[in-house]
Short mmCIF file of C-alpha atoms and ligand atoms in Angstrom, two decimals:
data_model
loop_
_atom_site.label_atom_id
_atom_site.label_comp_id
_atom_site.label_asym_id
_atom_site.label_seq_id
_atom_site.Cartn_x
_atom_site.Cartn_y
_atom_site.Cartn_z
CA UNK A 1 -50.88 113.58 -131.37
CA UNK A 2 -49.16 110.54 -130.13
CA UNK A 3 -50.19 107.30 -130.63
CA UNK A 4 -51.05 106.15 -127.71
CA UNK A 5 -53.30 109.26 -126.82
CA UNK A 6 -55.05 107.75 -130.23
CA UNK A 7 -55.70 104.56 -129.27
CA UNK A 8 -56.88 105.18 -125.97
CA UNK A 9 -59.45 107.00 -128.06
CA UNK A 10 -60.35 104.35 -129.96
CA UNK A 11 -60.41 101.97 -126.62
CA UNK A 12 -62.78 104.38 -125.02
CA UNK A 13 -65.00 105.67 -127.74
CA UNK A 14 -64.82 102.36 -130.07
CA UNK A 15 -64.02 102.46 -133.80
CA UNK A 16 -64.11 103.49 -136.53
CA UNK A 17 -63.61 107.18 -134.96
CA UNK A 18 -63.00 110.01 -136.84
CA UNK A 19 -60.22 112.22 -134.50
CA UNK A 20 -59.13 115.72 -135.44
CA UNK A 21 -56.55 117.45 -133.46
CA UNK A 22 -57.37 120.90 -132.96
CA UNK A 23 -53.58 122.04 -132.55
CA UNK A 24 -52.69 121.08 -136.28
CA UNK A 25 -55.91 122.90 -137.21
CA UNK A 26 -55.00 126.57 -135.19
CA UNK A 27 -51.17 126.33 -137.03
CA UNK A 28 -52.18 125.90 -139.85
CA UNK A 29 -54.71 129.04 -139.41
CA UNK A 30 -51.98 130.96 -138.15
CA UNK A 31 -49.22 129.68 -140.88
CA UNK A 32 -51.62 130.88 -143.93
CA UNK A 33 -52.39 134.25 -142.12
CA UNK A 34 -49.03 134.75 -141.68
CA UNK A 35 -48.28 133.75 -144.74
CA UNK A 36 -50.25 136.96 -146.11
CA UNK A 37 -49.70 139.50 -143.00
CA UNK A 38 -48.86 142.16 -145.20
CA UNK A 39 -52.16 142.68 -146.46
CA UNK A 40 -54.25 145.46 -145.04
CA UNK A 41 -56.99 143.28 -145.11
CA UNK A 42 -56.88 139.36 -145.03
CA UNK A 43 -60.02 137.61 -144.70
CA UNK A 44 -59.75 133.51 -144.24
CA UNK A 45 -63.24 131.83 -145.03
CA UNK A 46 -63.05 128.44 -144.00
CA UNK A 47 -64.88 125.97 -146.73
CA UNK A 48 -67.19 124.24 -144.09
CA UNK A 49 -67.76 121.65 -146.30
CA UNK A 50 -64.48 119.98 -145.99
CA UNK A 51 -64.91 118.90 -142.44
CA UNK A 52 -68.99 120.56 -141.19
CA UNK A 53 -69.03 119.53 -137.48
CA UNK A 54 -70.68 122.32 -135.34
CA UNK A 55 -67.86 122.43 -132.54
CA UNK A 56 -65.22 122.64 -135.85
CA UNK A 57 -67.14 125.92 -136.78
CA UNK A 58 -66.80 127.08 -133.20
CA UNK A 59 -63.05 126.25 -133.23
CA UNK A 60 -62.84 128.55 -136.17
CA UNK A 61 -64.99 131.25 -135.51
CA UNK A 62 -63.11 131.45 -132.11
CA UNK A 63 -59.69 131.75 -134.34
CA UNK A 64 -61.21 135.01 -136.45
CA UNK A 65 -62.02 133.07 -139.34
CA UNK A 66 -65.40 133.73 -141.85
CA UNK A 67 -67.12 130.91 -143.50
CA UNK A 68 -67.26 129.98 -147.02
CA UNK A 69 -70.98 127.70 -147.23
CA UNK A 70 -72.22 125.84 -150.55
CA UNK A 71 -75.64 125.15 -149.09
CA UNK A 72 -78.08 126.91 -147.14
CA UNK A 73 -77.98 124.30 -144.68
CA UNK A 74 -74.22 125.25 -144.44
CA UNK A 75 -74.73 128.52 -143.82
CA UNK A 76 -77.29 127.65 -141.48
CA UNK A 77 -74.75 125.41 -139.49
CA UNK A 78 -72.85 128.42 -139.23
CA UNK A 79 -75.46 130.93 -137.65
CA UNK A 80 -75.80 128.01 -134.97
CA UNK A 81 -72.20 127.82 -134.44
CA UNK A 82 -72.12 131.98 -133.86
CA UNK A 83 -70.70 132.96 -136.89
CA UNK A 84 -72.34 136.50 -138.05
CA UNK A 85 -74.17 136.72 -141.00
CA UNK A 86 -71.60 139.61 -142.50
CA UNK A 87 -68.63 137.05 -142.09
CA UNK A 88 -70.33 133.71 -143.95
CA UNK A 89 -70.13 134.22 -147.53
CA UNK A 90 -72.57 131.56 -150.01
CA UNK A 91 -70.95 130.42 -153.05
CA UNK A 92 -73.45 127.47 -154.09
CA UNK A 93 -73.36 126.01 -157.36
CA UNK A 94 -76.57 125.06 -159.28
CA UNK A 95 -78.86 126.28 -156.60
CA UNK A 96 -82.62 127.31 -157.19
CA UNK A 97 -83.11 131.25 -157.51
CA UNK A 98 -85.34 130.35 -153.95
CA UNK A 99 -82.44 128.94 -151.93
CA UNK A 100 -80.30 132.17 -152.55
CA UNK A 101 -83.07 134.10 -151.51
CA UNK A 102 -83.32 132.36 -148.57
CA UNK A 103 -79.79 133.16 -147.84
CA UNK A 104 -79.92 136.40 -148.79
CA UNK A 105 -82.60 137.03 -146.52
CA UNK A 106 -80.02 135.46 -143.56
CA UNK A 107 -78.24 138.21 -144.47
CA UNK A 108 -75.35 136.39 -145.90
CA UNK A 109 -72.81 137.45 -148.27
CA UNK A 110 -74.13 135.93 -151.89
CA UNK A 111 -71.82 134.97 -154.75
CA UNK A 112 -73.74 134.18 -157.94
CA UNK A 113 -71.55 131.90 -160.53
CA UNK A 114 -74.10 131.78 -163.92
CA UNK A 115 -75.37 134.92 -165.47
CA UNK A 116 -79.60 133.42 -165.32
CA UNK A 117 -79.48 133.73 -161.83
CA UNK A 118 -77.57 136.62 -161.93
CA UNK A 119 -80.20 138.16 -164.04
CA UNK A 120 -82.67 137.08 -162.36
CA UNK A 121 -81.87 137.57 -158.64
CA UNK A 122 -80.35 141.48 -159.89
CA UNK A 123 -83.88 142.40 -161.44
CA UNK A 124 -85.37 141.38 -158.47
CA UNK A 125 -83.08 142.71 -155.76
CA UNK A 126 -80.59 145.13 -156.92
CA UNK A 127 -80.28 147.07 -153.90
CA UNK A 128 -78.11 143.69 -152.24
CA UNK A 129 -74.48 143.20 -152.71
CA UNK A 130 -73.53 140.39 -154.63
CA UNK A 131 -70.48 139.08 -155.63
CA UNK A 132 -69.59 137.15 -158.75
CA UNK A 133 -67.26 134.17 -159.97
CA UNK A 134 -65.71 134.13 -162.37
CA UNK A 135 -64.28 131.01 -164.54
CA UNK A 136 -60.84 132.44 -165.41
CA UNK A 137 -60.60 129.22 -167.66
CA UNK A 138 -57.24 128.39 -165.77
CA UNK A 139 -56.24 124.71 -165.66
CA UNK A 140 -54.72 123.68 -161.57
CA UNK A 141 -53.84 120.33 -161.58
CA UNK A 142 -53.76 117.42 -163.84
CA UNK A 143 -57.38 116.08 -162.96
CA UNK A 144 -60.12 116.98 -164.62
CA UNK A 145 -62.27 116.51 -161.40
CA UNK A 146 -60.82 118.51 -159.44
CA UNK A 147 -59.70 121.26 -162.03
CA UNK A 148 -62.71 123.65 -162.06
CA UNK A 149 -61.24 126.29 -163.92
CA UNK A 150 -61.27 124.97 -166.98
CA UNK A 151 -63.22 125.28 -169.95
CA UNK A 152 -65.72 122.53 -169.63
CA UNK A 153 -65.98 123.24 -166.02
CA UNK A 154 -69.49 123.99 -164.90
CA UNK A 155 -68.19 126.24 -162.51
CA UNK A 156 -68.68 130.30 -162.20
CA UNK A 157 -69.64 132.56 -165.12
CA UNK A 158 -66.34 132.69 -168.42
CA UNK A 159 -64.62 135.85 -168.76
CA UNK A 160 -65.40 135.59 -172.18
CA UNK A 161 -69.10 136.09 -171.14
CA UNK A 162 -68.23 139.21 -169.07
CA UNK A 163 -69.68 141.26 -172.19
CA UNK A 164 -73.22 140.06 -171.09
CA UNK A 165 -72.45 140.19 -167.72
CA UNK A 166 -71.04 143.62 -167.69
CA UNK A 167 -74.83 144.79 -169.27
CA UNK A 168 -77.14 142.45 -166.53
CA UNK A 169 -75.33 144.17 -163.83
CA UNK A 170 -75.93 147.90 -166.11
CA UNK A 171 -79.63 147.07 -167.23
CA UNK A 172 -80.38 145.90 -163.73
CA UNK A 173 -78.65 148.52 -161.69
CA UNK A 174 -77.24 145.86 -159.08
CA UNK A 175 -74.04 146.24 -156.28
CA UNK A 176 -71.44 144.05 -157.17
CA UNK A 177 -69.25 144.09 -154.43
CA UNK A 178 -67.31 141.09 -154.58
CA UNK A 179 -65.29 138.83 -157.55
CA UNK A 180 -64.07 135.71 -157.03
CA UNK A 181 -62.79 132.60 -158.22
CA UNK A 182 -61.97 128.65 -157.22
CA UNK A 183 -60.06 127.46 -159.93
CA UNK A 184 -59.72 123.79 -158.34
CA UNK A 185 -58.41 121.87 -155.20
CA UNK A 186 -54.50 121.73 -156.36
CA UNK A 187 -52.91 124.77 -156.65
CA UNK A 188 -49.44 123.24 -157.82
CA UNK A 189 -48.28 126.14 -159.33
CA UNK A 190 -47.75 129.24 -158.13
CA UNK A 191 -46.92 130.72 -161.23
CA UNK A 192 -50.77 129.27 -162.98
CA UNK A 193 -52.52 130.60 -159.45
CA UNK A 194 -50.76 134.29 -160.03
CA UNK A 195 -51.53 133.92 -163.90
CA UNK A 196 -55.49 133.03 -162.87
CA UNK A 197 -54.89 136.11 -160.38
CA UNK A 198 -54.31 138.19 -163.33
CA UNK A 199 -57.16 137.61 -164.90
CA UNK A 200 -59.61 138.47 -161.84
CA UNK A 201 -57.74 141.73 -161.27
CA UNK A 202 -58.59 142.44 -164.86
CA UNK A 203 -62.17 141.63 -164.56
CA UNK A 204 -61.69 143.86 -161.08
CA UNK A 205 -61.26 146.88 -162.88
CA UNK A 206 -64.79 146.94 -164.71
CA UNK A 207 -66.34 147.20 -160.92
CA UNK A 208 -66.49 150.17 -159.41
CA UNK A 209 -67.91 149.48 -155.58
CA UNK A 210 -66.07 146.51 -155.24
CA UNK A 211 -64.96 145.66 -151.37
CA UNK A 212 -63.16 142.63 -151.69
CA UNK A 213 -61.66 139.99 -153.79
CA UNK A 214 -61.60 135.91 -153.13
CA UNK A 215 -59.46 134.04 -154.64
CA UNK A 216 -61.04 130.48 -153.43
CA UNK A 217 -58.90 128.09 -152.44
CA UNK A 218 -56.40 124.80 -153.96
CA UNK A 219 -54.22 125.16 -151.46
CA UNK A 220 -52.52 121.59 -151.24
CA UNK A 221 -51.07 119.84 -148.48
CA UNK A 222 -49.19 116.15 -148.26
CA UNK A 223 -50.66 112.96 -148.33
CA UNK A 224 -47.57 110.99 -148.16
CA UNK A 225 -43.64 111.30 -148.07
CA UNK A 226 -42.55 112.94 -150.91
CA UNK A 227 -46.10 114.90 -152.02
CA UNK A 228 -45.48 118.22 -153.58
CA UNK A 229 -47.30 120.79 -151.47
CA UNK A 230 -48.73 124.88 -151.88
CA UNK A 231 -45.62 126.60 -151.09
CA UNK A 232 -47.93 129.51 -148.69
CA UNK A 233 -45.11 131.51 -147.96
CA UNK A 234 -43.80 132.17 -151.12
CA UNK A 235 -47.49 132.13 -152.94
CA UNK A 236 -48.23 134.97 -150.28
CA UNK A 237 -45.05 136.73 -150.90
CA UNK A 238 -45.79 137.10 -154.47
CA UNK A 239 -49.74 137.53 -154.30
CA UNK A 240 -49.22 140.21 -151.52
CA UNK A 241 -46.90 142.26 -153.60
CA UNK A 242 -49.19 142.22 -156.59
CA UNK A 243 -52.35 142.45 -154.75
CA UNK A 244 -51.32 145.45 -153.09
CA UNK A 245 -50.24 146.91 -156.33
CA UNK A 246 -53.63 146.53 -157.41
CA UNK A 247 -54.90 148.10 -154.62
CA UNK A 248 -53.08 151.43 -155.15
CA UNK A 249 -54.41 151.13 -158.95
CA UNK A 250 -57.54 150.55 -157.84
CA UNK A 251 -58.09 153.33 -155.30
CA UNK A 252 -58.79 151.20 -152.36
CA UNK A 253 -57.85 148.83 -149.69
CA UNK A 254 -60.06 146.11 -151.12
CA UNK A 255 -60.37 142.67 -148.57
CA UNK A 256 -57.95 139.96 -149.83
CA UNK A 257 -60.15 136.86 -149.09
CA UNK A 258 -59.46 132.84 -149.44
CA UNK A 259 -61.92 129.54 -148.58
CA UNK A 260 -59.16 127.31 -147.78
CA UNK A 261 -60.67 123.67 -146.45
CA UNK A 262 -58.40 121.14 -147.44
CA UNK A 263 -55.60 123.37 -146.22
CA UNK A 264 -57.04 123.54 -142.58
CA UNK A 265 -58.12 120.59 -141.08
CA UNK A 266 -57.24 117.78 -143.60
CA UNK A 267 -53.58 116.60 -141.76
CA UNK A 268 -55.62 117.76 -138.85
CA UNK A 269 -57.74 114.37 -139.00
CA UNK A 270 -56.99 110.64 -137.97
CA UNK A 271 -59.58 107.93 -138.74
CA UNK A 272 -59.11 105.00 -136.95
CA UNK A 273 -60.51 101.45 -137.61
CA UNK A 274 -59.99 98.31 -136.37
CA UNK A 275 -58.73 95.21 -138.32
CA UNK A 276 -61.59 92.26 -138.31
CA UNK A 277 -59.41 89.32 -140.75
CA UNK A 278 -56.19 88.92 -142.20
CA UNK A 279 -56.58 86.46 -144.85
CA UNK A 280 -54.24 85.57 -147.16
CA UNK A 281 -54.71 84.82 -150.79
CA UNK A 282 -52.52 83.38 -153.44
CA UNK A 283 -51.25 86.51 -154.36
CA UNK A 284 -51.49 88.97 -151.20
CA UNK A 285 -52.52 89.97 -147.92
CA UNK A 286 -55.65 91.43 -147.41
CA UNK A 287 -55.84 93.42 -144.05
CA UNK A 288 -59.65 93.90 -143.60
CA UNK A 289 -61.20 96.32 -141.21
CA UNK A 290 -64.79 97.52 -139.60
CA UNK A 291 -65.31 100.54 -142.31
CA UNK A 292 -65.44 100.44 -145.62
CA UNK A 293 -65.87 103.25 -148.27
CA UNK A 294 -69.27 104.30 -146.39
CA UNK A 295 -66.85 105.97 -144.26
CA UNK A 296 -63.74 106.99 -145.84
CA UNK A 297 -64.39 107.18 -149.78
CA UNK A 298 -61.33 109.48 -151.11
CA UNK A 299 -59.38 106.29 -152.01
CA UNK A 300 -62.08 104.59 -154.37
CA UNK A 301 -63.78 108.38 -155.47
CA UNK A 302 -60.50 110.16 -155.90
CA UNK A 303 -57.33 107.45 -156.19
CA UNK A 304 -56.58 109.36 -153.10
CA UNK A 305 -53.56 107.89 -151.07
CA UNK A 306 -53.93 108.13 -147.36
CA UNK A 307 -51.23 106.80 -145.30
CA UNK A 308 -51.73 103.74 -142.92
CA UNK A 309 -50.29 103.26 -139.72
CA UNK A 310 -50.34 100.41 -137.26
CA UNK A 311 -50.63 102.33 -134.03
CA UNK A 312 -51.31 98.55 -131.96
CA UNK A 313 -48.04 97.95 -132.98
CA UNK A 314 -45.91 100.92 -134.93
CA UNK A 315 -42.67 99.40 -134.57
CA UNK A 316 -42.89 95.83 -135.79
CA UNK A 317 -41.51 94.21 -138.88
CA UNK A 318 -43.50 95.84 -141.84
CA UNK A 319 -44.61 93.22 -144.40
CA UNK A 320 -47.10 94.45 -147.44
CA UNK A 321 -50.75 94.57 -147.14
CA UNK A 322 -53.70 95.11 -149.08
CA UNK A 323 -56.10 97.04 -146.69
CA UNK A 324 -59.64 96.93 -147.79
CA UNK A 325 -62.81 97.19 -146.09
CA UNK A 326 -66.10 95.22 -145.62
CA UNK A 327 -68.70 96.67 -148.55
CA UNK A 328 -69.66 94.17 -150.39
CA UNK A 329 -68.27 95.91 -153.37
CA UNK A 330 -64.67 96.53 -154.10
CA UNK A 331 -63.33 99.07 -151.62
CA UNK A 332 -59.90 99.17 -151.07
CA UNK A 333 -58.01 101.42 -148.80
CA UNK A 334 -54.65 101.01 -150.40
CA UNK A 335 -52.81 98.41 -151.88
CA UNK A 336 -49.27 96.98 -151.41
CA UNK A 337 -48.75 99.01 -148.57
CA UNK A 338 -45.76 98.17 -146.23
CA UNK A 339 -47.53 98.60 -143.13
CA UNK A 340 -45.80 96.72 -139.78
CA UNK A 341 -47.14 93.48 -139.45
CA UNK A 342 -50.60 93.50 -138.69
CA UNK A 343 -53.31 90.98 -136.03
CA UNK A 344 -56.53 90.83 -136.16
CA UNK A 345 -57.76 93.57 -133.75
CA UNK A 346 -55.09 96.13 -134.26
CA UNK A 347 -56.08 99.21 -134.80
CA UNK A 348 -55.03 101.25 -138.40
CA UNK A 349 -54.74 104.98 -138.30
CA UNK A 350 -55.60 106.91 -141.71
CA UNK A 351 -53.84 109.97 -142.01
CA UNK A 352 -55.47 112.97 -143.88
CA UNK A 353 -58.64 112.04 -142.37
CA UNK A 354 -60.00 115.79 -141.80
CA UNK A 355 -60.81 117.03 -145.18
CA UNK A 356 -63.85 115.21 -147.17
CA UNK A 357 -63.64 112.13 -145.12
CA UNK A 358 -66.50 112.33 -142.31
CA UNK A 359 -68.96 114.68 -144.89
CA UNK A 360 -68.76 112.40 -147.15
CA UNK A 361 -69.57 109.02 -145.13
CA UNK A 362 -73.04 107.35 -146.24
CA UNK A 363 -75.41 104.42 -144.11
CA UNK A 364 -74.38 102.29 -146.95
CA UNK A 365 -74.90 98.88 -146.18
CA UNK A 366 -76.90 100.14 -143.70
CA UNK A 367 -73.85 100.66 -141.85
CA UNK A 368 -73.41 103.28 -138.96
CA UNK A 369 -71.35 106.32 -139.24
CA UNK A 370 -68.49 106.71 -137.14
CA UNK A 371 -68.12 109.32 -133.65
CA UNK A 372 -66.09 112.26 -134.12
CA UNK A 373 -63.83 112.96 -131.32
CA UNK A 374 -61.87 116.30 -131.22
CA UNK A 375 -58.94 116.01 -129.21
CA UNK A 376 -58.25 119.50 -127.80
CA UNK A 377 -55.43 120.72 -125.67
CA UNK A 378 -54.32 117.17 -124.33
CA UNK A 379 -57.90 115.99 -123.62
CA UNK A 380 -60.34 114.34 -125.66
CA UNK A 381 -64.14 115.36 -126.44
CA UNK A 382 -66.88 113.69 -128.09
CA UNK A 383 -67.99 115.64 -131.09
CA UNK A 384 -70.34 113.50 -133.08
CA UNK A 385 -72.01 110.09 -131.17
CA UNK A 386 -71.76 107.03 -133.27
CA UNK A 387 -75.19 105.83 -134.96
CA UNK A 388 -77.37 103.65 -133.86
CA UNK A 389 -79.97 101.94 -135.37
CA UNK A 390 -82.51 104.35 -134.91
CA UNK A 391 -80.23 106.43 -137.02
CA UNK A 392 -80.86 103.50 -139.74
CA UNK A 393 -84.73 103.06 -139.59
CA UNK A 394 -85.37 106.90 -138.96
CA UNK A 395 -87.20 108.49 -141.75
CA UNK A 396 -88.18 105.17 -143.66
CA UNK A 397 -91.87 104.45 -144.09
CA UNK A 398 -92.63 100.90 -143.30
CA UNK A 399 -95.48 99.74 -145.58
CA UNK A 400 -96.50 97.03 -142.75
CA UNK A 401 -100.36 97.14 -143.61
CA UNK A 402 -99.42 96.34 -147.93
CA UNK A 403 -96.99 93.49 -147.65
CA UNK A 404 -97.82 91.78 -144.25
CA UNK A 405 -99.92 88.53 -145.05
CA UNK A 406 -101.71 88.73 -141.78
CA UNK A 407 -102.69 91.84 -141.77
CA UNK A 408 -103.48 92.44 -145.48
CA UNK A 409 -106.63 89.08 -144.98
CA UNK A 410 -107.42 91.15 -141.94
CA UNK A 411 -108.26 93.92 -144.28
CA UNK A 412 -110.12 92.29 -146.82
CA UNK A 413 -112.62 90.62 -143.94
C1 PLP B 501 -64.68 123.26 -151.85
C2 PLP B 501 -64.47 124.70 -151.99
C3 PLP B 501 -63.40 125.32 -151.34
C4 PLP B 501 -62.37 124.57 -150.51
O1 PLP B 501 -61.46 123.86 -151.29
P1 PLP B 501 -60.21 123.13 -150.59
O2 PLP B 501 -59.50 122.49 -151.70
O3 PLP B 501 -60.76 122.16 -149.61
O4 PLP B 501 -59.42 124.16 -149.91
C5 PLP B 501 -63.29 126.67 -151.47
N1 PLP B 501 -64.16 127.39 -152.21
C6 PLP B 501 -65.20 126.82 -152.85
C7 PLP B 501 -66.14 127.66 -153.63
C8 PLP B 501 -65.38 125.45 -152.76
O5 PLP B 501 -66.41 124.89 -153.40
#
């Protein structure tokens, strides 16, 4: 997208404004099926809770993919946006025995990742599929929050417990149709992810109706010049080769099947706000605009660097800023960035704004959350309205007749 086509988007629909540009999405769709077009049978689930905007779903429904949901309400979202049951899969984590029911009833496909449930939800249905993941104990990635592979991860059922699991599935007589695995949001290694690989086909091999296997997602992309980033082609070169292999061992085409999120829609996104003050201090220059972390919280939640642009003016002198935002708390965009020199009532652009940016904006500070605009073949369509302050106040109880003076002496009379 060019800038200009931006910031007549942020004239017309105001900021902040969350954009996504549905031509980065559809490449990227086609780059990672490509990427794996020698498998029989690819299945892409897109993790809708990266970016969970009903007209998103529709884009990728429309492009062939499934949907990978965490919450009923997800997989909810996707019924509404046409998805069939048979192509949403539910991989929730924590979730009530009740809630997966509920699902299950949707007809969904359910993936169970701790053996209680497991247990539980086999004794009482074993006649429905269910598929399992499985904590390969794999470490992706240097942080431990977004490494859930590892051993302290609270994430899908050990492979040292697949003993136990191995009699549930025996004593209970259930279908398990599926194995899978999400070892974490970086894969940065191909050679870990094939390694992690290993151990699922292993665990394969003690399941004899299985249909497919999901190897999650991790897949990472750039956040700025120089980021290291999934290598697709050559991670589906290798995984193809050895998948298939498996296959053949196996005694069936199984489904080769990935959630990839991030991967999607993350460069996809633009968020743009506007700057209220430049102020300078004795040490720097704070750049100050109308959003905050209510909006955009991957930099303070993550140390997640998002590139900052001055679309107003791209191409002046850059200086270094300090952009921050207006919670009253500490909520910093980025620091000593050399940004081109910035006035009060430019307009920033944050790039990587797709993935985990809208879903996870809050009313804090009793602050609105932003429009969504999805700009789609050279035109531009609202996707999401901006709040109001109905927004705000709906839902609250207002305990008028406790606390107001007048009325509570109108009472006791
Ligand atoms: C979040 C999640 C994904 C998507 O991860 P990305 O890093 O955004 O690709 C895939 N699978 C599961 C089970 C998830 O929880």
């Amino acid at each position: 997208m060019k800038h200009s086509d931006l910031l007549k988007i942020a004239h017309n629909y105001g900021a902040p404004v969350y954009v996504y540009d549905s031509e980065k999405i559809i490449s990227q769709f086609n780059r990672l099926t490509k990427a794996f077009g020698s498998v029989p049978k690819l299945k892409l689930n897109y993790a809708a809770k990266a970016l969970s905007n009903i007209s998103i779903l529709r884009l990728m429904n429309s492009l062939g993919s499934g949907l990978d949901t965490v919450s009923i309400q997800e997989v909810r979202l996707g019924l509404m946006a046409g998805f069939q049951p048979q192509d949403i899969i539910y991989t929730p984590n924590g979730v009530s025995l009740e809630e997966i029911e509920e699902a299950s009833k949707l007809g969904v496909q359910i993936n169970i990742d701790n053996l209680s449930i497991l247990e539980q939800f086999g004794t009482k249905h074993p006649q429905v599929p269910v598929c399992i993941r499985i904590n390969p104990h794999v470490m992706a990635g240097g942080n431990s929050n977004i490494s859930v592979g590892h051993i302290d991860s609270k994430f899908g059922i050990s492979i040292h417990q697949i003993p136990h699991l191995l009699r549930i599935v025996e004593l209970t007589k259930m279908n398990i149709n599926g194995i899978h695995m999400h070892t974490g949001s970086d894969i940065l290694d191909i050679d870990v992810f094939l390694y992690a690989s290993e151990i699922l086909f292993d665990t394969a091999k003690h399941f004899k109706e299985l249909d497919f296997i999901d190897f999650g997602s991790g897949f990472k992309v750039p956040y700025k010049e120089g980021d290291i980033q999934t290598n697709v082609e050559e991670l589906g070169q290798k995984l193809t080769g050895r998948f298939n292999e498996f296959c053949q061992e196996y005694g069936k085409d199984l489904t080769l099947a990935f959630e990839p999120g991030k991967f999607l829609v993350s460069e996809a996104g633009s968020f743009l706000a506007k700057v209220n003050v430049v102020k300078q201090t004795t040490s720097t220059v704070f750049a100050s605009v109308d959003s905050g972390f209510n909006h955009l919280i991957r930099p303070m939640l993550y140390g997640s660097s998002h590139e900052i642009i001055n679309i107003s003016k791209p191409d002046g002198r850059e200086r270094y800023y300090s952009v921050v935002g207006y919670i009253c708390e500490t909520d910093t965009f980025g620091n000593n960035r050399r940004i081109s020199e910035i006035s009060e009532g430019d307009i920033l652009c944050f790039h990587n704004a797709g993935a985990y940016c809208f879903t996870m904006a809050s009313n804090y500070n009793s602050r609105y959350r932003p429009a969504e605009v999805l700009w789609h073949e050279g035109k531009a369509y609202l996707i999401r309205e901006r709040e109001t302050f109905d927004d705000i106040i709906r839902n609250q109880v207002d305990l008028t007749y406790l606390f107001d003076p007048v009325i509570e002496k109108a009472v006791a009379k």
